[in-house]
mmCIF file of N, CA, C and O in Angstrom:
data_model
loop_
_atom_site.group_PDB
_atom_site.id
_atom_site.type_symbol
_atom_site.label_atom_id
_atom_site.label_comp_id
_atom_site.label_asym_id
_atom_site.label_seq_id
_atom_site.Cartn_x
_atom_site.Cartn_y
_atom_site.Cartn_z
ATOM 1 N N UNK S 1 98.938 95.935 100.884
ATOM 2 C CA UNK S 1 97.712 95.723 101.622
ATOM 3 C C UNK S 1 97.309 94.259 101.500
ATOM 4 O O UNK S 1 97.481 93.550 100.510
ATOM 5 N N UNK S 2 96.652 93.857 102.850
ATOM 6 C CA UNK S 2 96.406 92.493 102.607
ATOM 7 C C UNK S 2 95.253 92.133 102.923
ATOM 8 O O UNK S 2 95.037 92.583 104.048
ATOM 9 N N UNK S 3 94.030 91.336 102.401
ATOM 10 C CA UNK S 3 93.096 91.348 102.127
ATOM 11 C C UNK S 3 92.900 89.845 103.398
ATOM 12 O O UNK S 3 93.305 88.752 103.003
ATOM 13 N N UNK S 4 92.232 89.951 104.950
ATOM 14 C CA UNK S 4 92.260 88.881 105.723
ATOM 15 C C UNK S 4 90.823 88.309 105.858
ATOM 16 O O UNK S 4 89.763 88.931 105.781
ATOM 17 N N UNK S 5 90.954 87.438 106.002
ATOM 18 C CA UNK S 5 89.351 86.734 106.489
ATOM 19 C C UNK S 5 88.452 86.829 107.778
ATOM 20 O O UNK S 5 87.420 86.374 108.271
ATOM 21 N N UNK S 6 89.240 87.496 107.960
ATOM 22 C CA UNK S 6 88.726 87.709 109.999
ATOM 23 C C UNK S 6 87.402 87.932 109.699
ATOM 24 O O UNK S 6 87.049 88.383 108.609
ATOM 25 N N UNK S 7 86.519 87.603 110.734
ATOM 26 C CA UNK S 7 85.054 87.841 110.971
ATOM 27 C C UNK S 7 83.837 87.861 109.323
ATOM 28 O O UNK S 7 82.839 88.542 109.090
ATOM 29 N N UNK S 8 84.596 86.707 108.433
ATOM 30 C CA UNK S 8 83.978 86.801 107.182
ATOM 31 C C UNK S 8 82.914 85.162 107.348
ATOM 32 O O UNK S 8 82.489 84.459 106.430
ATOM 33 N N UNK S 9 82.723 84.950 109.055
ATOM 34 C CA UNK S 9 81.551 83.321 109.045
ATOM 35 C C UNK S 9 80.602 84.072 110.135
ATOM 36 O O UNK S 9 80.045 83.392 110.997
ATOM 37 N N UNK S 10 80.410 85.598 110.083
ATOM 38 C CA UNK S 10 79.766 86.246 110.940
ATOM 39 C C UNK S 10 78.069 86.422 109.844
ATOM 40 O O UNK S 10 77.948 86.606 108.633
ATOM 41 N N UNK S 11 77.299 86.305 110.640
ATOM 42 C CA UNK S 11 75.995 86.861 109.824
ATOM 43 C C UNK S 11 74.981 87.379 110.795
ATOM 44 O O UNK S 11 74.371 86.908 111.755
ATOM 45 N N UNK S 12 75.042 88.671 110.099
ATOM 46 C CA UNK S 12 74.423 89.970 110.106
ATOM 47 C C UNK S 12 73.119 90.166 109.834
ATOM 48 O O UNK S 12 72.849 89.892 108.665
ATOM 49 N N UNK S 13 71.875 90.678 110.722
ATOM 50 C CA UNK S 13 70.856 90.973 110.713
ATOM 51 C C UNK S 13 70.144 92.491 110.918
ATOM 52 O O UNK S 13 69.716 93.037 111.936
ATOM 53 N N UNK S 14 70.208 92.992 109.340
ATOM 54 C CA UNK S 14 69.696 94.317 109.359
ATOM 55 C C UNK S 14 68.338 94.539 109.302
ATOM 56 O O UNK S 14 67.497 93.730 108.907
ATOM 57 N N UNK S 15 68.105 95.894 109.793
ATOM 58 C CA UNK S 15 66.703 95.994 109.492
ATOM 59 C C UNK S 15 66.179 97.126 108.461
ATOM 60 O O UNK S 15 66.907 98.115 108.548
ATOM 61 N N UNK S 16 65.533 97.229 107.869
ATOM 62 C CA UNK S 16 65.352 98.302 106.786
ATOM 63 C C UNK S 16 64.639 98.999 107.530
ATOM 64 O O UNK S 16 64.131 98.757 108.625
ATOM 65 N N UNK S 17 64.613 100.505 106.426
ATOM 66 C CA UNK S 17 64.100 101.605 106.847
ATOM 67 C C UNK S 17 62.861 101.383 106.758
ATOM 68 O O UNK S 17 62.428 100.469 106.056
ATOM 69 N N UNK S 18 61.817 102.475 107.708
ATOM 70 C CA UNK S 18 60.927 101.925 107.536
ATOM 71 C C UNK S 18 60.067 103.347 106.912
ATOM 72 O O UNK S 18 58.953 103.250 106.398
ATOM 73 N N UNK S 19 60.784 104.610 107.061
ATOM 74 C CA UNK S 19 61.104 105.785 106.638
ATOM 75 C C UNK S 19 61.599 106.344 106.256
ATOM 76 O O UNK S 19 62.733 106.324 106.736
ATOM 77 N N UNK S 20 61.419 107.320 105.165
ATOM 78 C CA UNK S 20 62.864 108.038 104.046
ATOM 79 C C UNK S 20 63.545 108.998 104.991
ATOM 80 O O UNK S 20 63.045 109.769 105.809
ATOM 81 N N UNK S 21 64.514 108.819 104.754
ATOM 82 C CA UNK S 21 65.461 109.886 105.266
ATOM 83 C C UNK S 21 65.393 111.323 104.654
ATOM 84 O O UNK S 21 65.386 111.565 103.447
ATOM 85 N N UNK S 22 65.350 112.116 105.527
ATOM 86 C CA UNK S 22 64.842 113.856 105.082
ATOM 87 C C UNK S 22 66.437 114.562 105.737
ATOM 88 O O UNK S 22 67.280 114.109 106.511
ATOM 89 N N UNK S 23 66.328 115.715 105.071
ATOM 90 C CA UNK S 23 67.917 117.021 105.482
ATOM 91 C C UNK S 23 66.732 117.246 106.815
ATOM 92 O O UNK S 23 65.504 117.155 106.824
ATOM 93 N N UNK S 24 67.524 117.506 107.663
ATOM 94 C CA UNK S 24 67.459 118.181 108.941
ATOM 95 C C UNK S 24 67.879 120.276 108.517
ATOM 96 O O UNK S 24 68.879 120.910 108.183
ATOM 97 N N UNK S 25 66.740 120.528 108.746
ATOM 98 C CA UNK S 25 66.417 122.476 108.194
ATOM 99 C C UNK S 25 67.810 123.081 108.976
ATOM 100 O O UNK S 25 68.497 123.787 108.238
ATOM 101 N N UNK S 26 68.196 122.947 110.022
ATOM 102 C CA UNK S 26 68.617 123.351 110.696
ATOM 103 C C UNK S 26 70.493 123.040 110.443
ATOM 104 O O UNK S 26 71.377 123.897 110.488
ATOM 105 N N UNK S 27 70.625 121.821 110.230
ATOM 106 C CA UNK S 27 72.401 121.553 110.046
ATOM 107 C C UNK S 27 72.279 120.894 108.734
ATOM 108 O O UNK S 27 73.304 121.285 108.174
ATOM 109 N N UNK S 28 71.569 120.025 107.775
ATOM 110 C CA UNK S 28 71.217 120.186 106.852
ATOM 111 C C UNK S 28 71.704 118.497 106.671
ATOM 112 O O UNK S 28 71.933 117.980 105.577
ATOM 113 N N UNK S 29 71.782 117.920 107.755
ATOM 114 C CA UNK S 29 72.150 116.627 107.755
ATOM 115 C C UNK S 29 71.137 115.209 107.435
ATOM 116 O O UNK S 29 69.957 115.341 107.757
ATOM 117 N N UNK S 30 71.445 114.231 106.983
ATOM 118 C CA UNK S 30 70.266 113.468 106.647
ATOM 119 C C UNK S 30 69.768 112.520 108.001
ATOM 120 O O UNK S 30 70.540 112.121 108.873
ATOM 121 N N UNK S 31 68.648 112.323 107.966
ATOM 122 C CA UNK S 31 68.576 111.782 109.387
ATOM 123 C C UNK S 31 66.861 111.070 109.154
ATOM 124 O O UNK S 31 66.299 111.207 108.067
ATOM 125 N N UNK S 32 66.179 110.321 110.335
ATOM 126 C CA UNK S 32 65.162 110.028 110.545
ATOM 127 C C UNK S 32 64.803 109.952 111.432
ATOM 128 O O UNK S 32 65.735 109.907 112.236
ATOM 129 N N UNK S 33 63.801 109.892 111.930
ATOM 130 C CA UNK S 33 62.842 108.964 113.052
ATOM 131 C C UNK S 33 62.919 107.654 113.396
ATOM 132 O O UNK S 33 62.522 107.242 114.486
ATOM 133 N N UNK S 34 63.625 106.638 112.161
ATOM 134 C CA UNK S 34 63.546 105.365 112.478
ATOM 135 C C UNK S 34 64.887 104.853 113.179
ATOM 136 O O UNK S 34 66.020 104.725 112.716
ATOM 137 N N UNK S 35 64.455 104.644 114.252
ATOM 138 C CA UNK S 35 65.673 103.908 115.056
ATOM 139 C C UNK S 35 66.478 102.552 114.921
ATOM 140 O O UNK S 35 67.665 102.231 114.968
ATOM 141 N N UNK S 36 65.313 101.933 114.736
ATOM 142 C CA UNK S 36 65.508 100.099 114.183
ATOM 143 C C UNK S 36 66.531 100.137 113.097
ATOM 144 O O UNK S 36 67.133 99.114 112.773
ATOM 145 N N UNK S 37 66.698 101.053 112.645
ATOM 146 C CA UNK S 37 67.642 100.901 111.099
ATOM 147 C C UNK S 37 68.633 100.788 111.529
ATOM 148 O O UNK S 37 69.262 100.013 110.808
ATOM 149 N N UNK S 38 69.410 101.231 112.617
ATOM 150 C CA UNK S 38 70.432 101.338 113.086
ATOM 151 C C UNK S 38 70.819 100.505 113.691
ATOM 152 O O UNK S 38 72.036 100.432 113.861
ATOM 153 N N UNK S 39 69.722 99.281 114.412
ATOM 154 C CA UNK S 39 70.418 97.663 114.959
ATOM 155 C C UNK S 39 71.346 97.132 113.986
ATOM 156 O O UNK S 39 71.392 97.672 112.881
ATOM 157 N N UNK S 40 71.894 96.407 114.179
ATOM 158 C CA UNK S 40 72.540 94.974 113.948
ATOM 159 C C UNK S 40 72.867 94.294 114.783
ATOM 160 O O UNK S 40 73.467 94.731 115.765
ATOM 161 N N UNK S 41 72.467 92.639 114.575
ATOM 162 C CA UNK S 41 72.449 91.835 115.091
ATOM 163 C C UNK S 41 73.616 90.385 114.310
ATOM 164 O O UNK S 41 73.517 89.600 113.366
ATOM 165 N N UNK S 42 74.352 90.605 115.077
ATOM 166 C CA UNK S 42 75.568 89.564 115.106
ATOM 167 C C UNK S 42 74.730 87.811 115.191
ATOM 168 O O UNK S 42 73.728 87.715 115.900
ATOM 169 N N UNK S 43 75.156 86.777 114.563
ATOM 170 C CA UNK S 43 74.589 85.601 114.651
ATOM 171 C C UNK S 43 75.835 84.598 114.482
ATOM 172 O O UNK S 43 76.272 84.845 113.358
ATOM 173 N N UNK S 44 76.601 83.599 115.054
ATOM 174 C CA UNK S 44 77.594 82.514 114.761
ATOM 175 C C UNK S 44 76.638 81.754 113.414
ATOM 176 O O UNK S 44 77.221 80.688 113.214
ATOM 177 N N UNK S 45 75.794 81.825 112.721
ATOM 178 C CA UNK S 45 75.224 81.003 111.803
ATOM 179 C C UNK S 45 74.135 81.308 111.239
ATOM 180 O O UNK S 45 73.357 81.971 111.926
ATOM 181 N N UNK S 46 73.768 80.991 110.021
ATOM 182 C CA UNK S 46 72.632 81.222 108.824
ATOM 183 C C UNK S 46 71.774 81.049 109.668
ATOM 184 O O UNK S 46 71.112 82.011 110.056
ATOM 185 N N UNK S 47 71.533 79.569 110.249
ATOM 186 C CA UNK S 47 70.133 79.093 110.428
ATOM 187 C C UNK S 47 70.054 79.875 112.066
ATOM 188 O O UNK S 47 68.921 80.291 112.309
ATOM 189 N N UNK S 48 70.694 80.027 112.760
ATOM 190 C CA UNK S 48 70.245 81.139 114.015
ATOM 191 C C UNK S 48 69.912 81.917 113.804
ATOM 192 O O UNK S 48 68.977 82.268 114.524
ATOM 193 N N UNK S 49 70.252 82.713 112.881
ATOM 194 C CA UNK S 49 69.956 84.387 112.347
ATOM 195 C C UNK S 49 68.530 84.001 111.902
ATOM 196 O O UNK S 49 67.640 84.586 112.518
ATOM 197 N N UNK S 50 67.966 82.729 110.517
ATOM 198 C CA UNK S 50 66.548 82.708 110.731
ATOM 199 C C UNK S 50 66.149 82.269 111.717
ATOM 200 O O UNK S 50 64.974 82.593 111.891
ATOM 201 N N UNK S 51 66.539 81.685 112.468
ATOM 202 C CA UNK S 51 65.509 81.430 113.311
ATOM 203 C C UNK S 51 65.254 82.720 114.402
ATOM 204 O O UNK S 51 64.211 83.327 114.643
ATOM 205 N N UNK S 52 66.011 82.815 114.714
ATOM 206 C CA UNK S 52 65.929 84.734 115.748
ATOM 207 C C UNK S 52 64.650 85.371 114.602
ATOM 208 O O UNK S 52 63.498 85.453 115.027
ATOM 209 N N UNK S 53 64.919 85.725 113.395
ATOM 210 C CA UNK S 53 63.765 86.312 112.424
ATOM 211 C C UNK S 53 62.200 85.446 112.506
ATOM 212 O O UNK S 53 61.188 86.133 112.645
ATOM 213 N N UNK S 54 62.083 84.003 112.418
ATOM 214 C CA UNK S 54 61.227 83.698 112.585
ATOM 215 C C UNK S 54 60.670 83.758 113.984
ATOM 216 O O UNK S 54 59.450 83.817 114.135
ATOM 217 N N UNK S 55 61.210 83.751 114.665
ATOM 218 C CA UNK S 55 60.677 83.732 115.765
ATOM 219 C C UNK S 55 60.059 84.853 116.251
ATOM 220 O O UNK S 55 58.879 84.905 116.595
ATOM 221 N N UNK S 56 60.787 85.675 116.278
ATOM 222 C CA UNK S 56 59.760 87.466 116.428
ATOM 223 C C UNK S 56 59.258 88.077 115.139
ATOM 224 O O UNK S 56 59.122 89.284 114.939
ATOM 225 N N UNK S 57 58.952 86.922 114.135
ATOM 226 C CA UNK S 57 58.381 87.822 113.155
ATOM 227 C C UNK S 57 58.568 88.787 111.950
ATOM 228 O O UNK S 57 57.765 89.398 111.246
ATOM 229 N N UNK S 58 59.702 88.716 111.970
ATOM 230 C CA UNK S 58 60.825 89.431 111.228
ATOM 231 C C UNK S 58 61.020 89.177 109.730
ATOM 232 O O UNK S 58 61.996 88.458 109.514
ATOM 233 N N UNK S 59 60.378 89.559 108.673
ATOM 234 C CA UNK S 59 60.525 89.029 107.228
ATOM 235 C C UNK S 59 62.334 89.126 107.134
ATOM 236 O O UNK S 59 63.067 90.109 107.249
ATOM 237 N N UNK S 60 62.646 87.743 106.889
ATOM 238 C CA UNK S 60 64.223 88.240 106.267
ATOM 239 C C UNK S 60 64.167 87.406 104.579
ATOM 240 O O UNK S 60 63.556 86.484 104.039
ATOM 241 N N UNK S 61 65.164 88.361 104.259
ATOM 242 C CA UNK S 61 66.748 87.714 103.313
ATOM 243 C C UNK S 61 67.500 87.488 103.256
ATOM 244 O O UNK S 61 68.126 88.035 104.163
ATOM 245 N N UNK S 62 68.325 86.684 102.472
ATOM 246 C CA UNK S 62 69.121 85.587 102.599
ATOM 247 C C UNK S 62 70.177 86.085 101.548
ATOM 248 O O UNK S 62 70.101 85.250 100.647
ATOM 249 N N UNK S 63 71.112 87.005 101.206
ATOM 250 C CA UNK S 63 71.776 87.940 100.522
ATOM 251 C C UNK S 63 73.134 86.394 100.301
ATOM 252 O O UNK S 63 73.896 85.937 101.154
ATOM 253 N N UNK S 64 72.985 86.055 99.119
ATOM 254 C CA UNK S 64 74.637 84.889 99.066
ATOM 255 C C UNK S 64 75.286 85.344 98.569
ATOM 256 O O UNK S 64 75.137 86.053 97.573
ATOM 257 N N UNK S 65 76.572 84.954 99.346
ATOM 258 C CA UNK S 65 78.246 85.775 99.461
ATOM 259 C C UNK S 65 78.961 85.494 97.759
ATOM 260 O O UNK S 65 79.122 84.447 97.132
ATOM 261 N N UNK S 66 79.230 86.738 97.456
ATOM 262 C CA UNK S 66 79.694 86.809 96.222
ATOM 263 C C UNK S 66 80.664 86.217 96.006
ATOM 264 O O UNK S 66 81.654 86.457 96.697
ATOM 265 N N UNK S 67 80.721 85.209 94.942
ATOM 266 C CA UNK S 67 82.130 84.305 94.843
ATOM 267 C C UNK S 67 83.277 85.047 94.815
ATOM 268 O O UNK S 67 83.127 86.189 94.380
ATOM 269 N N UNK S 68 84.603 84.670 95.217
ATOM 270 C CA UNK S 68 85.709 85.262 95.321
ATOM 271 C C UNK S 68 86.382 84.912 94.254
ATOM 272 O O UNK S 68 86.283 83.919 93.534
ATOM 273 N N UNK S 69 87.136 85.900 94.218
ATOM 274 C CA UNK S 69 88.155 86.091 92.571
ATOM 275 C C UNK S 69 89.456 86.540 92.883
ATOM 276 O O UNK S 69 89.619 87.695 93.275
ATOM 277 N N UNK S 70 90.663 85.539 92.717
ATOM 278 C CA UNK S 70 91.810 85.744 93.413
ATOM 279 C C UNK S 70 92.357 86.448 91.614
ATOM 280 O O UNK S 70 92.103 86.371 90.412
ATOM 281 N N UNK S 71 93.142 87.033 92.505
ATOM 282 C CA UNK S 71 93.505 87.712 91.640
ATOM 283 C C UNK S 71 95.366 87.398 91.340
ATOM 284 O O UNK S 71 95.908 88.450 91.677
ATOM 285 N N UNK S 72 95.997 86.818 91.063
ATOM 286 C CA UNK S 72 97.324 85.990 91.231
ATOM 287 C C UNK S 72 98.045 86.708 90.179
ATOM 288 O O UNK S 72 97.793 86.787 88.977
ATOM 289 N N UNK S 73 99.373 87.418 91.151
ATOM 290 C CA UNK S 73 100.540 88.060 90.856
ATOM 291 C C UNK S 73 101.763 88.347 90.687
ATOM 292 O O UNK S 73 101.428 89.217 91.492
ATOM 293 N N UNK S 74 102.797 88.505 90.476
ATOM 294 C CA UNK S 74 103.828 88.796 91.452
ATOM 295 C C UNK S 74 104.266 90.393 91.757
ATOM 296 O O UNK S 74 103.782 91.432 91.306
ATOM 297 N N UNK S 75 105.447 90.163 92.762
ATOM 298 C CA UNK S 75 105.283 91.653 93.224
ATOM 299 C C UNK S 75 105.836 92.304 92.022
ATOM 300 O O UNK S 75 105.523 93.435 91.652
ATOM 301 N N UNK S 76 106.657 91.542 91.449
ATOM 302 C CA UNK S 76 107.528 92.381 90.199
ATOM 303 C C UNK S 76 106.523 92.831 89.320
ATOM 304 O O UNK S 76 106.870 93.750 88.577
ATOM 305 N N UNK S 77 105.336 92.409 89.210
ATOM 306 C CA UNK S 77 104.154 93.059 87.920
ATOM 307 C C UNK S 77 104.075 94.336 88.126
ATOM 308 O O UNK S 77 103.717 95.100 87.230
ATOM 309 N N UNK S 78 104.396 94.742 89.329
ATOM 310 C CA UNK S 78 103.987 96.289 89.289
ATOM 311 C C UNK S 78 104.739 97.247 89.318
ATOM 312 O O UNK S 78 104.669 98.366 89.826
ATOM 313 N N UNK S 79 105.558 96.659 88.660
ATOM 314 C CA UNK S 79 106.920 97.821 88.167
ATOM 315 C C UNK S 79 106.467 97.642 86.591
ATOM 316 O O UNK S 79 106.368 98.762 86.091
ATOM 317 N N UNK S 80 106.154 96.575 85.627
ATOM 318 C CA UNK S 80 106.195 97.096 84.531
ATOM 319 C C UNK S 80 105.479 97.822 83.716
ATOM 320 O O UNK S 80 105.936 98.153 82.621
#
């Protein structure tokens, strides 16, 4: 398996719940009323994504990308 970079300079604009999620009586599935939870919003860049938030009002966060940790092998390690 190989671990690629594709679409890793993309930033993502979620919106939180704004309501707990309850079982549905009937199929017993979890679900809500809140629709907004379910956007995402695609941005080419940090500062577009705030600014789209500032602009309509939107409290955001700024979540920074967990440093990467290569992990260096060879294939033969995993035979012994």
């Amino acid at each position: 398996m190989q671990s690629g970079k594709a679409k890793t300079d993309i930033w993502v604009l979620e919106f939180e719940q704004s309501e707990a999620r309850k079982p549905d009586p009937l199929m017993g599935w979890t679900g809500s009323g809140d629709t907004q939870a379910q956007v995402k919003l695609n941005f080419p860049s940090k500062d577009a994504a705030k600014e789209y938030a500032a602009k309509h009002g939107i409290a955001a966060r700024v979540h920074s990308t967990p440093a990467k940790t290569l992990k260096l092998q060879a294939y033969a390690d995993n035979f012994k």
